[in-house]
Coordinates of C-alpha atoms in Angstrom, one line a residue:
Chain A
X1 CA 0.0 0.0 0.0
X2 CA 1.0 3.5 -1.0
X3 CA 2.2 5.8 2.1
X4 CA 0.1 8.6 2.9
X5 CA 0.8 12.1 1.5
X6 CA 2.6 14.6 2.8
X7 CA 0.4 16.5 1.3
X8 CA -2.9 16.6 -0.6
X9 CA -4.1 19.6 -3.3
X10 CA -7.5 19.1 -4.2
X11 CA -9.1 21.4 -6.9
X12 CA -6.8 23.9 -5.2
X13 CA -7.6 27.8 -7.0
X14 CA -5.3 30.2 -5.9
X15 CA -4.0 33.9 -5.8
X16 CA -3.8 37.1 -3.9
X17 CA -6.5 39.6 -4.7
X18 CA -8.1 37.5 -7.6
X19 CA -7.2 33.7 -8.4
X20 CA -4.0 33.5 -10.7
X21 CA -4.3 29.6 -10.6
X22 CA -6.3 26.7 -10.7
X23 CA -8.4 24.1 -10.5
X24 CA -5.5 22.0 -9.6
X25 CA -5.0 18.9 -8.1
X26 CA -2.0 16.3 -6.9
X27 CA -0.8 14.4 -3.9
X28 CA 3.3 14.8 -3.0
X29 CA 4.3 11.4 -1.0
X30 CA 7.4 10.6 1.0
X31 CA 10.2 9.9 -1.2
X32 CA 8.9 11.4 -4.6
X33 CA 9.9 14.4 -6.4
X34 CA 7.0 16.1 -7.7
X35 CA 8.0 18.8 -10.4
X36 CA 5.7 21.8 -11.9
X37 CA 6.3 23.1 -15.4
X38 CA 4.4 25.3 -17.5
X39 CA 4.9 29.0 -18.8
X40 CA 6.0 32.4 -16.9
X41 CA 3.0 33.8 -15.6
X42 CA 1.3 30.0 -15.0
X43 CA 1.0 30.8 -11.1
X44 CA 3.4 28.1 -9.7
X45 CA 5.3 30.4 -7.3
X46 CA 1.8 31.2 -6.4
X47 CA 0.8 28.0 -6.2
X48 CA 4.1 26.7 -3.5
X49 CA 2.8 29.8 -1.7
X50 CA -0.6 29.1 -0.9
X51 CA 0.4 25.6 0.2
X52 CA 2.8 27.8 3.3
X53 CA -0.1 29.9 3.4
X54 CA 0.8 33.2 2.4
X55 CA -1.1 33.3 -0.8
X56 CA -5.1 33.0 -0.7
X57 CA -7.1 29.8 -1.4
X58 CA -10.3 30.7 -3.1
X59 CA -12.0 27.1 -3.6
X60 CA -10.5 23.8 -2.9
X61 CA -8.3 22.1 -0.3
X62 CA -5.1 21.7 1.0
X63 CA -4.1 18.3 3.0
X64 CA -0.9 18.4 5.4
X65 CA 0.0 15.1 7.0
X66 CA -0.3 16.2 10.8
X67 CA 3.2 17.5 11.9
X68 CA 4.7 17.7 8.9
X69 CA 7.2 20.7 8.5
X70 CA 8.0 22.5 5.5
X71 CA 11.0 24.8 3.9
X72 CA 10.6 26.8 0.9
X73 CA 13.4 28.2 -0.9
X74 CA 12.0 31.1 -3.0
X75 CA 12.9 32.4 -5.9
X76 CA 15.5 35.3 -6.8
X77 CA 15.6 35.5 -2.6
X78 CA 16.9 39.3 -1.5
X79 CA 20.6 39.1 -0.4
X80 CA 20.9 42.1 2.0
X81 CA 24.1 44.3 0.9
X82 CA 24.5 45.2 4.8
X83 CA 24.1 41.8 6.8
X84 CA 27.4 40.5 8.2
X85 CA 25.4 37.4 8.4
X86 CA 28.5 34.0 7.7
X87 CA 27.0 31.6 5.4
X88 CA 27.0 29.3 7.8
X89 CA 24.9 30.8 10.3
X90 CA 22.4 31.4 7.1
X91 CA 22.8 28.1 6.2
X92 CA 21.7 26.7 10.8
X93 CA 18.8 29.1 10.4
X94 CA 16.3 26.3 9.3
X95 CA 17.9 23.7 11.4
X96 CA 20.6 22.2 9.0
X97 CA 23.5 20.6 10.5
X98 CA 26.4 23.2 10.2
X99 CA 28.8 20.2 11.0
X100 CA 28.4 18.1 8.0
X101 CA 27.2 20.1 4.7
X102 CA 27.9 18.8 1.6
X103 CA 31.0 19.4 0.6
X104 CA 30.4 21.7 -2.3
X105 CA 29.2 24.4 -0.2
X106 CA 32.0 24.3 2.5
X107 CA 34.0 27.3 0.9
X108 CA 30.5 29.2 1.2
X109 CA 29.8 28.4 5.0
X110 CA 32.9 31.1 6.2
X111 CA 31.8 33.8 3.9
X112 CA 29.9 36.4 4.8
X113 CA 26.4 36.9 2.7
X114 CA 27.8 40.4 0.8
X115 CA 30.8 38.6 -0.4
X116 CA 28.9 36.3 -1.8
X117 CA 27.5 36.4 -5.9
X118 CA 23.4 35.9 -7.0
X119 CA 24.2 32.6 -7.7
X120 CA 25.9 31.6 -4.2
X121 CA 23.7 32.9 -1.9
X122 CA 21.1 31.0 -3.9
X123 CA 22.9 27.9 -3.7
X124 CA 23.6 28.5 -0.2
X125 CA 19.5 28.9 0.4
X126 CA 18.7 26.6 -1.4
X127 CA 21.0 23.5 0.3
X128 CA 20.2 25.1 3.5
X129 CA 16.5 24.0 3.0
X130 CA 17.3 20.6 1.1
X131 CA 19.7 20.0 4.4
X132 CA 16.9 21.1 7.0
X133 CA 15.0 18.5 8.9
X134 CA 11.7 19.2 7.0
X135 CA 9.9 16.4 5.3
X136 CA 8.6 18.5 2.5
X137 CA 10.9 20.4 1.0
X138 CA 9.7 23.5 -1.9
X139 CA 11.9 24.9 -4.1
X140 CA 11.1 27.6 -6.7
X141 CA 13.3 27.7 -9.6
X142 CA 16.7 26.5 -8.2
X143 CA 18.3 26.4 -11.4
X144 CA 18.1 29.8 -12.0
X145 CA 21.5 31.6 -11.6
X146 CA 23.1 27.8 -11.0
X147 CA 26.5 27.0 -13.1
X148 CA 26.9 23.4 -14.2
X149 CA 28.9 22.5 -10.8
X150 CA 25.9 23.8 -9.0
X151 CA 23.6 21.9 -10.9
X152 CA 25.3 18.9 -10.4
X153 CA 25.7 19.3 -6.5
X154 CA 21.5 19.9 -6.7
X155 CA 21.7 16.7 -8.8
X156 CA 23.4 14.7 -6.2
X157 CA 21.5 15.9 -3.3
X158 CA 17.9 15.4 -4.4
X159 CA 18.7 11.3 -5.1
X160 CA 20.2 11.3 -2.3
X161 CA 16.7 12.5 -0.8
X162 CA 15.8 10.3 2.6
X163 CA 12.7 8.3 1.5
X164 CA 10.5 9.6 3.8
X165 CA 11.0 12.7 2.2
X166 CA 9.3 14.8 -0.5
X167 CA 10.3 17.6 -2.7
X168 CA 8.1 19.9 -4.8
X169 CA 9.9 21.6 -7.0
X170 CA 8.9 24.5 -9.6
X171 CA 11.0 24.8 -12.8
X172 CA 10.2 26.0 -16.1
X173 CA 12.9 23.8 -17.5
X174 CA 11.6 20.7 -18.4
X175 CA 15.1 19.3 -19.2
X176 CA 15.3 19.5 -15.5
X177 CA 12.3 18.1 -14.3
X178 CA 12.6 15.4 -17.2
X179 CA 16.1 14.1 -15.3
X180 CA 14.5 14.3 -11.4
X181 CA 11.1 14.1 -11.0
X182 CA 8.9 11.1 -10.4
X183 CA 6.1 12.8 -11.5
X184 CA 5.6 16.0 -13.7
X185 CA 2.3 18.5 -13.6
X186 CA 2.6 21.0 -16.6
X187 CA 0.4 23.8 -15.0
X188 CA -1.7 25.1 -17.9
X189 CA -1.3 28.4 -19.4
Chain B
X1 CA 36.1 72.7 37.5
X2 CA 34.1 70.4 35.1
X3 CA 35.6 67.6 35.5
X4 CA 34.8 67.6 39.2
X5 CA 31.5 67.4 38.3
X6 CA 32.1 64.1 36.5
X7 CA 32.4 62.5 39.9
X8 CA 29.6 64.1 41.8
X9 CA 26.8 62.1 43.0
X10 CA 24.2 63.6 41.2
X11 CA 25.5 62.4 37.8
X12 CA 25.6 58.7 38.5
X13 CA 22.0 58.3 37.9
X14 CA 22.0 60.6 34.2
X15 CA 25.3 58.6 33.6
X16 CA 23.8 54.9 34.3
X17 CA 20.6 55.9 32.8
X18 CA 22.4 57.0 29.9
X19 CA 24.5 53.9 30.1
X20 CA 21.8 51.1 30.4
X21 CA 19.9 52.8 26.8
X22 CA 23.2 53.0 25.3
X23 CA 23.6 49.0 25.2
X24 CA 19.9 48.8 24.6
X25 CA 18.7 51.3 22.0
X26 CA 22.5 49.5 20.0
X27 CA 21.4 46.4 20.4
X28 CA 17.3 46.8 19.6
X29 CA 18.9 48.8 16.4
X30 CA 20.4 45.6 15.1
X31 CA 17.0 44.1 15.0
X32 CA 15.8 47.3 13.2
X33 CA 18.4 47.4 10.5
X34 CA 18.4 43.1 9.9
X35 CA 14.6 44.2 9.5
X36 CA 15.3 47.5 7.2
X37 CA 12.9 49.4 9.9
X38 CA 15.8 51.8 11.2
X39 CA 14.0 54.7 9.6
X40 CA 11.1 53.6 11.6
X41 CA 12.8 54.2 15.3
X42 CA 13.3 58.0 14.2
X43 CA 9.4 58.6 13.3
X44 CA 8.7 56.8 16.3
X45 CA 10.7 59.1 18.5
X46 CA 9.3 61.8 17.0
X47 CA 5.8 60.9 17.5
X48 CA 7.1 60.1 21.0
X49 CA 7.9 63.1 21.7
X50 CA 4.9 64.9 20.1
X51 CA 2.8 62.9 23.1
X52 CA 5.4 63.8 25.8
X53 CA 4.7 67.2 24.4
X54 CA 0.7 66.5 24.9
X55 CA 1.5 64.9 28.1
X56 CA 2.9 68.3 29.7
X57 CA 1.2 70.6 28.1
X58 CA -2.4 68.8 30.2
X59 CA -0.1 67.9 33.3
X60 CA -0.1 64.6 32.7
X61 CA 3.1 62.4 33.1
X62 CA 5.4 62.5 29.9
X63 CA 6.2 58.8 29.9
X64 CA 2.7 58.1 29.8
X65 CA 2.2 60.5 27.0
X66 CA 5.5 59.4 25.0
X67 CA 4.2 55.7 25.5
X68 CA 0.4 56.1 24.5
X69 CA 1.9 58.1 21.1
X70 CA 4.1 55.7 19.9
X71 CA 1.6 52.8 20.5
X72 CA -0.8 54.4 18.8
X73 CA 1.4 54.6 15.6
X74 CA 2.8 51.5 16.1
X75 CA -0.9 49.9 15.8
X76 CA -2.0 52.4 13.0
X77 CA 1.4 51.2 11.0
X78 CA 0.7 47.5 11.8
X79 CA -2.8 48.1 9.6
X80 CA -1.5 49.1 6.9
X81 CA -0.6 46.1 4.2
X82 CA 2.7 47.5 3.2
X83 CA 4.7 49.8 5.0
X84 CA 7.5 51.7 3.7
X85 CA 9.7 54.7 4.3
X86 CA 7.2 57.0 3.5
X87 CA 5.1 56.1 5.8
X88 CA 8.0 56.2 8.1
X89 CA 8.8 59.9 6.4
X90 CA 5.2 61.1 7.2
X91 CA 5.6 60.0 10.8
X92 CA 8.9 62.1 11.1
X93 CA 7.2 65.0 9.9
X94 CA 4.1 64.4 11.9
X95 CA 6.0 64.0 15.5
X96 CA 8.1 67.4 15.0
X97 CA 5.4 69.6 13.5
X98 CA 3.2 68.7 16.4
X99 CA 5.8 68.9 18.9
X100 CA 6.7 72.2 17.9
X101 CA 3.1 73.4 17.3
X102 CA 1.8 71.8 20.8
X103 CA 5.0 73.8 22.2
X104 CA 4.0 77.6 20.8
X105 CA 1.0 76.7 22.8
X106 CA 2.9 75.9 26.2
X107 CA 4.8 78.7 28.6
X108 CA 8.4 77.8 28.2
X109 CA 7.0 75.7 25.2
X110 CA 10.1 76.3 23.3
X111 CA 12.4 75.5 26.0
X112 CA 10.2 71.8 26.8
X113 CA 10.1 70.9 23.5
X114 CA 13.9 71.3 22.2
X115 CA 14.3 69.1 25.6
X116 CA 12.5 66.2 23.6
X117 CA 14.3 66.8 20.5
X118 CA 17.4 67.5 21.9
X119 CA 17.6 65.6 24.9
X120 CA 17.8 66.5 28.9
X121 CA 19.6 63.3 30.6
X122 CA 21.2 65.7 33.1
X123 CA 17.4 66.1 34.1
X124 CA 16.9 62.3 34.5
X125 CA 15.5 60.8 38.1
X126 CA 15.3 57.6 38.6
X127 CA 12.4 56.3 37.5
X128 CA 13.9 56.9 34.2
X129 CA 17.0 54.3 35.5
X130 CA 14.3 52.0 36.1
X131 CA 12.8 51.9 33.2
X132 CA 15.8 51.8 30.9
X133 CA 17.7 49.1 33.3
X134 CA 14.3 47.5 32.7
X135 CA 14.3 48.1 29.3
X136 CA 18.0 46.7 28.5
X137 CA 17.2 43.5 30.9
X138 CA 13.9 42.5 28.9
X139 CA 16.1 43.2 25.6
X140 CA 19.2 41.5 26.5
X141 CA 16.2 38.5 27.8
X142 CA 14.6 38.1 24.6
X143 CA 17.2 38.2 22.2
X144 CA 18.4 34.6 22.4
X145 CA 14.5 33.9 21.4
X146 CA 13.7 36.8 19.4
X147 CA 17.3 37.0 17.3
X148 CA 17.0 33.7 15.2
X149 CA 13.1 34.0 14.4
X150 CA 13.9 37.7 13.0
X151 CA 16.5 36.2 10.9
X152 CA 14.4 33.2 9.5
X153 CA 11.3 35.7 8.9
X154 CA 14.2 37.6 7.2
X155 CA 15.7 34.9 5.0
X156 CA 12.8 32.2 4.9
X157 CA 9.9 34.8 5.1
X158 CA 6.8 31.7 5.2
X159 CA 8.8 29.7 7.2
X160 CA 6.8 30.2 10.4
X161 CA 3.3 30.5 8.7
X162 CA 4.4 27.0 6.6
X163 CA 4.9 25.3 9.9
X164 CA 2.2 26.6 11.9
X165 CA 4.4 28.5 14.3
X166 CA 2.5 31.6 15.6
X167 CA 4.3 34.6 14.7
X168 CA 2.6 37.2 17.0
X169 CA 5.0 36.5 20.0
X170 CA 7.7 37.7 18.2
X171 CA 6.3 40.5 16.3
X172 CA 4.7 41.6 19.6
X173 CA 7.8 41.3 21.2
X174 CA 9.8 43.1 18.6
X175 CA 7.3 46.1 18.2
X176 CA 7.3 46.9 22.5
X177 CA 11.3 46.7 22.5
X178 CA 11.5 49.2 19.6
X179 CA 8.7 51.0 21.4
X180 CA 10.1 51.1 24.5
X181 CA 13.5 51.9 23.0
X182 CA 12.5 55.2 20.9
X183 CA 10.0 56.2 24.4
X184 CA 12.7 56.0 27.1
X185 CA 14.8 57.1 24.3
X186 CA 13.7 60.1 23.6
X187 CA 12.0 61.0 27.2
X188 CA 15.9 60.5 28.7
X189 CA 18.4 61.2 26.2
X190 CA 15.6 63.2 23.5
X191 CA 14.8 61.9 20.1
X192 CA 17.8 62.4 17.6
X193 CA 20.2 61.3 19.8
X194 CA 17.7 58.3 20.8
X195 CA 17.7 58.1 17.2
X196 CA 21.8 58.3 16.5
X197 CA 21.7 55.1 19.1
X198 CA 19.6 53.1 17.2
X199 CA 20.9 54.0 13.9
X200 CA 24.4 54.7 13.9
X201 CA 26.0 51.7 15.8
X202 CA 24.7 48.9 14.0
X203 CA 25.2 50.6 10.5
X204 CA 29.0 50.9 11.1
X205 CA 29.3 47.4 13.3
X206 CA 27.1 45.6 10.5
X207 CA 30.1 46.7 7.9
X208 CA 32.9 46.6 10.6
X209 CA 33.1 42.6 11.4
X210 CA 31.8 39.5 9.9
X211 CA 29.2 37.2 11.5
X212 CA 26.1 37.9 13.0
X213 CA 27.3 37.9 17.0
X214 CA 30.5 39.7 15.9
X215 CA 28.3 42.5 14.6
X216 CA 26.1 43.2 17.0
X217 CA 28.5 43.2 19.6
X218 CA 30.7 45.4 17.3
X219 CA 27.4 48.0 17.2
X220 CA 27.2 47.8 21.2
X221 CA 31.1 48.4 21.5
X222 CA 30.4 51.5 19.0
X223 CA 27.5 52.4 21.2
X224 CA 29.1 52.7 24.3
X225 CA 32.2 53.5 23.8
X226 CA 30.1 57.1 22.2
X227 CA 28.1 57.8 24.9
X228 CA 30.9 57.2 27.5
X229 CA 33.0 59.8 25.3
X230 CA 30.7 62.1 24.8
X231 CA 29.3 62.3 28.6
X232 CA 32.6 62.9 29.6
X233 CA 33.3 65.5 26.8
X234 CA 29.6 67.1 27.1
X235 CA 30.6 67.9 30.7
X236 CA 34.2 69.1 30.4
X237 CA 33.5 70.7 27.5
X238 CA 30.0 72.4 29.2
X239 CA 28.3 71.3 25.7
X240 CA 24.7 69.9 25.5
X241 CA 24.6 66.4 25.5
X242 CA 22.4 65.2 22.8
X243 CA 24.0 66.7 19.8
X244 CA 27.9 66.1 21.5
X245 CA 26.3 62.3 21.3
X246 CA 25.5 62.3 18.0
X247 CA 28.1 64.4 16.2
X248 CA 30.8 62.0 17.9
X249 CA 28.4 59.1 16.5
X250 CA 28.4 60.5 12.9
X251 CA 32.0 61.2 13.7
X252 CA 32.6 57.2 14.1
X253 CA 31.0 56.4 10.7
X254 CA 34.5 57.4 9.5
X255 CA 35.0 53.4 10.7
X256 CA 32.5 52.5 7.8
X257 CA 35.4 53.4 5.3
X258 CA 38.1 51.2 7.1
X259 CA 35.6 48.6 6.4
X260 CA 34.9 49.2 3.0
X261 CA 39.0 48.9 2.5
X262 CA 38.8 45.8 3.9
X263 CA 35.8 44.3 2.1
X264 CA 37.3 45.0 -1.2
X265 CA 39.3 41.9 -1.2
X266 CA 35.7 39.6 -0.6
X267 CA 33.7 42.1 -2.7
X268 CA 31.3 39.8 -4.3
X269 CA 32.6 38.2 -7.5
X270 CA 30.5 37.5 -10.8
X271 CA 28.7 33.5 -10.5
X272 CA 31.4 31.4 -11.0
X273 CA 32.4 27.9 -10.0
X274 CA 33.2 27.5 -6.4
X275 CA 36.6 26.3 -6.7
X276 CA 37.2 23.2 -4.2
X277 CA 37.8 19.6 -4.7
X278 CA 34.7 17.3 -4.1
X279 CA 36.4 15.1 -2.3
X280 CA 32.9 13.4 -0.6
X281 CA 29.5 13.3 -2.5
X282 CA 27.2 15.8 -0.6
X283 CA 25.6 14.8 2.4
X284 CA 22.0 13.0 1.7
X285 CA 19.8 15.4 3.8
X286 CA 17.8 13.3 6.4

């Protein structure tokens, strides 16, 4: 028998001050990867958010496994040009285990957040919520800004996943999703 | 015959007063400038000191008056959907005018409201002590709790709302520290200076050191060290207080400079690999 969902979208419409997406519907289980395509402007961001809960659900339901704890890596996140912040205490903030990282982020863990390019910090958030405790795990575009080192240290990391684990994860490239996922949902335009 | 007066009783509870909101209003500005709300601390402390203004002008206590104020635009800025520096602007320009208007209203109205402008900790008792010993132990309480939720809301902005976690303690506890920081603030030391505090320290320490800890104990070295200098220099100098405070603040953003020397060798370089042997796979994350 199938293991319960971590979570449950059912006919799930979406948005802020109008809907920007739905009817939609799927189930994420433990130890899937569950990818959304589809165009810019489609509402997937949109859609990760309502799931935390900081975008509005119109119609339909949402279905969390009882306990289950999330991290969402968002996309294009700010990096403050001020923050003294060390990428390692970025990197503890959801939890992660500062004492055994993977080892292509090391260099970053010692550097503080404005040395750091785009393309690091987002790496940095990114591994920081793929290396948290949470079961469920969202990530909104992590390609974007990733070299081909990068994207083969994300590679790595999501088969690697724990199986009682889940990750939803938002990409418009379906090259991507194609390689990873265990199950695709093209969010129509 | 000045620097006699440095040692006389009657200056130990101004000095410790002064002390105790130094440490505080440094380290409750780090939480404003991780949270981009320093602007916010200065229209608070004018709007502060628009109510101490009321307060006096209809013989009521100034603390309560400074208190009720800043509440009051705390709660009207917590309604709005977004906030940004304009409303922050708009409160700026709301505190002073009425501070200045409520004073050509007053006898010696001119004289009481420079006081909350400019500052009058020679004048402090010690109920001010209290409050801002008070003020610095609920701070220095709260921050083990208060510091990382700020920084996940910060960096991981759903994070608490994804997982259920209630995220009124903190805001709650976040809005009465900067509250009570720009009240006691500007009713002790008067609201530019309370404002120099907040702002100045962190926004040199923040560039000064790496690491979270190092900075904020960089902004209350900054902090203290400037009010410790300028007390003594205020008084064997016979200058007012408040702006010998915050001129020798500005004075020590020279330090930002030092900094930006130094960060030129980690400036930020364009993406790139990060160059270091794999010599493990990544950890599986569990």
């Amino acid at each position: 028998m199938a293991s319960d969902p971590l979570i449950s979208v059912d006919q799930l419409v979406a948005g802020y001050t109008r809907p920007v997406v739905g009817p939609v519907s799927f189930a994420v289980r433990p130890g899937e990867i569950c990818g959304l395509g589809g165009a810019n402007g489609t509402g997937k961001s949109t859609l990760l958010k309502a799931i935390t809960g900081i975008a509005r659900s119109f119609s339909g339901r949402i279905q969390r496994l009882p306990g289950l704890t999330l991290a969402h890596q968002w996309q294009r996140p700010e990096l403050p040009p001020e923050l003294a912040l060390l990428g390692r205490e970025l990197y503890a903030l959801l939890g992660a285990d500062p004492q055994s990282p993977p080892a292509f982020i090391k260099p970053l863990l010692e550097k503080p957040l404005y040395a750091m390019s785009g393309g690091q910090f987002q790496l940095l958030q990114t591994f920081a919520c793929l290396c948290s405790p949470a079961r469920l795990v969202l990530m909104d575009e992590p390609t974007n800004n990733l070299d081909g080192q990068a994207l083969e240290a994300l590679s790595t990391i999501l088969h690697a996943l724990a199986p009682d684990r889940a990750v939803l994860l938002v990409s418009h490239e379906s090259t991507f999703l194609e390689r990873h996922c265990t199950s695709i949902l093209e969010m129509p335009r | 015959m000045n620097d006699w007066l440095l040692f006389d009783p009657m200056f130990r509870v101004p000095f410790f007063t002064g002390l105790a909101l130094a440490v505080a209003l440094s380290l409750i500005g780090a939480l404003l400038r991780l949270r981009a709300e320093w602007l916010a601390a200065l229209g608070l402390s004018q709007v502060a000191a628009a109510g101490a203004m009321l307060a006096v002008w209809l013989s009521g206590p100034a603390l309560l008056g400074a208190s009720l104020a800043a509440v009051g635009a705390m709660a009207l800025r917590s309604m709005l959907q977004r906030v940004g520096n304009s409303h922050h602007a708009l409160m700026i320009l709301i505190g002073w005018s009425a501070t200045l208007i409520i004073g050509a209203h007053m006898d010696h109205g001119q004289v009481v409201s420079e006081t909350f402008l400019r500052g009058q900790l020679y004048f402090t008792r010690h109920e001010h002590l209290i409050g801002a010993v008070g003020l610095l132990v609920v701070a220095l309480g709260l921050y083990p709790w208060l510091t990382p939720r700020l920084l996940v809301t910060r960096f991981f902005p759903d994070y608490h709302a994804a997982n259920g976690i209630p995220v009124w303690p903190h805001r709650l506890s976040y809005a009465l520290l900067v509250i009570g920081a720009t009240v006691l603030g500007t009713i002790s030391v008067g609201a530019f200076p309370a404002f120099a505090l907040l702002f100045v320290p962190p926004w040199i320490g923040f560039v000064l050191v790496d690491g979270w800890t190092r900075s904020v104990l960089a902004a209350v070295g900054i902090g203290v060290t400037a009010y410790v200098a300028s007390f003594v220099l205020a008084m064997v100098l016979d200058q007012p207080f408040g702006p010998v405070l915050t001129a020798l603040l500005v004075g020590l953003a020279a330090l930002r400079f030092v900094s930006t020397v130094r960060r030129r060798g980690g400036e930020a370089q364009p993406d790139g690999p990060i160059t270091e042997t794999r010599s493990a796979p990544p950890s599986p994350a569990s």
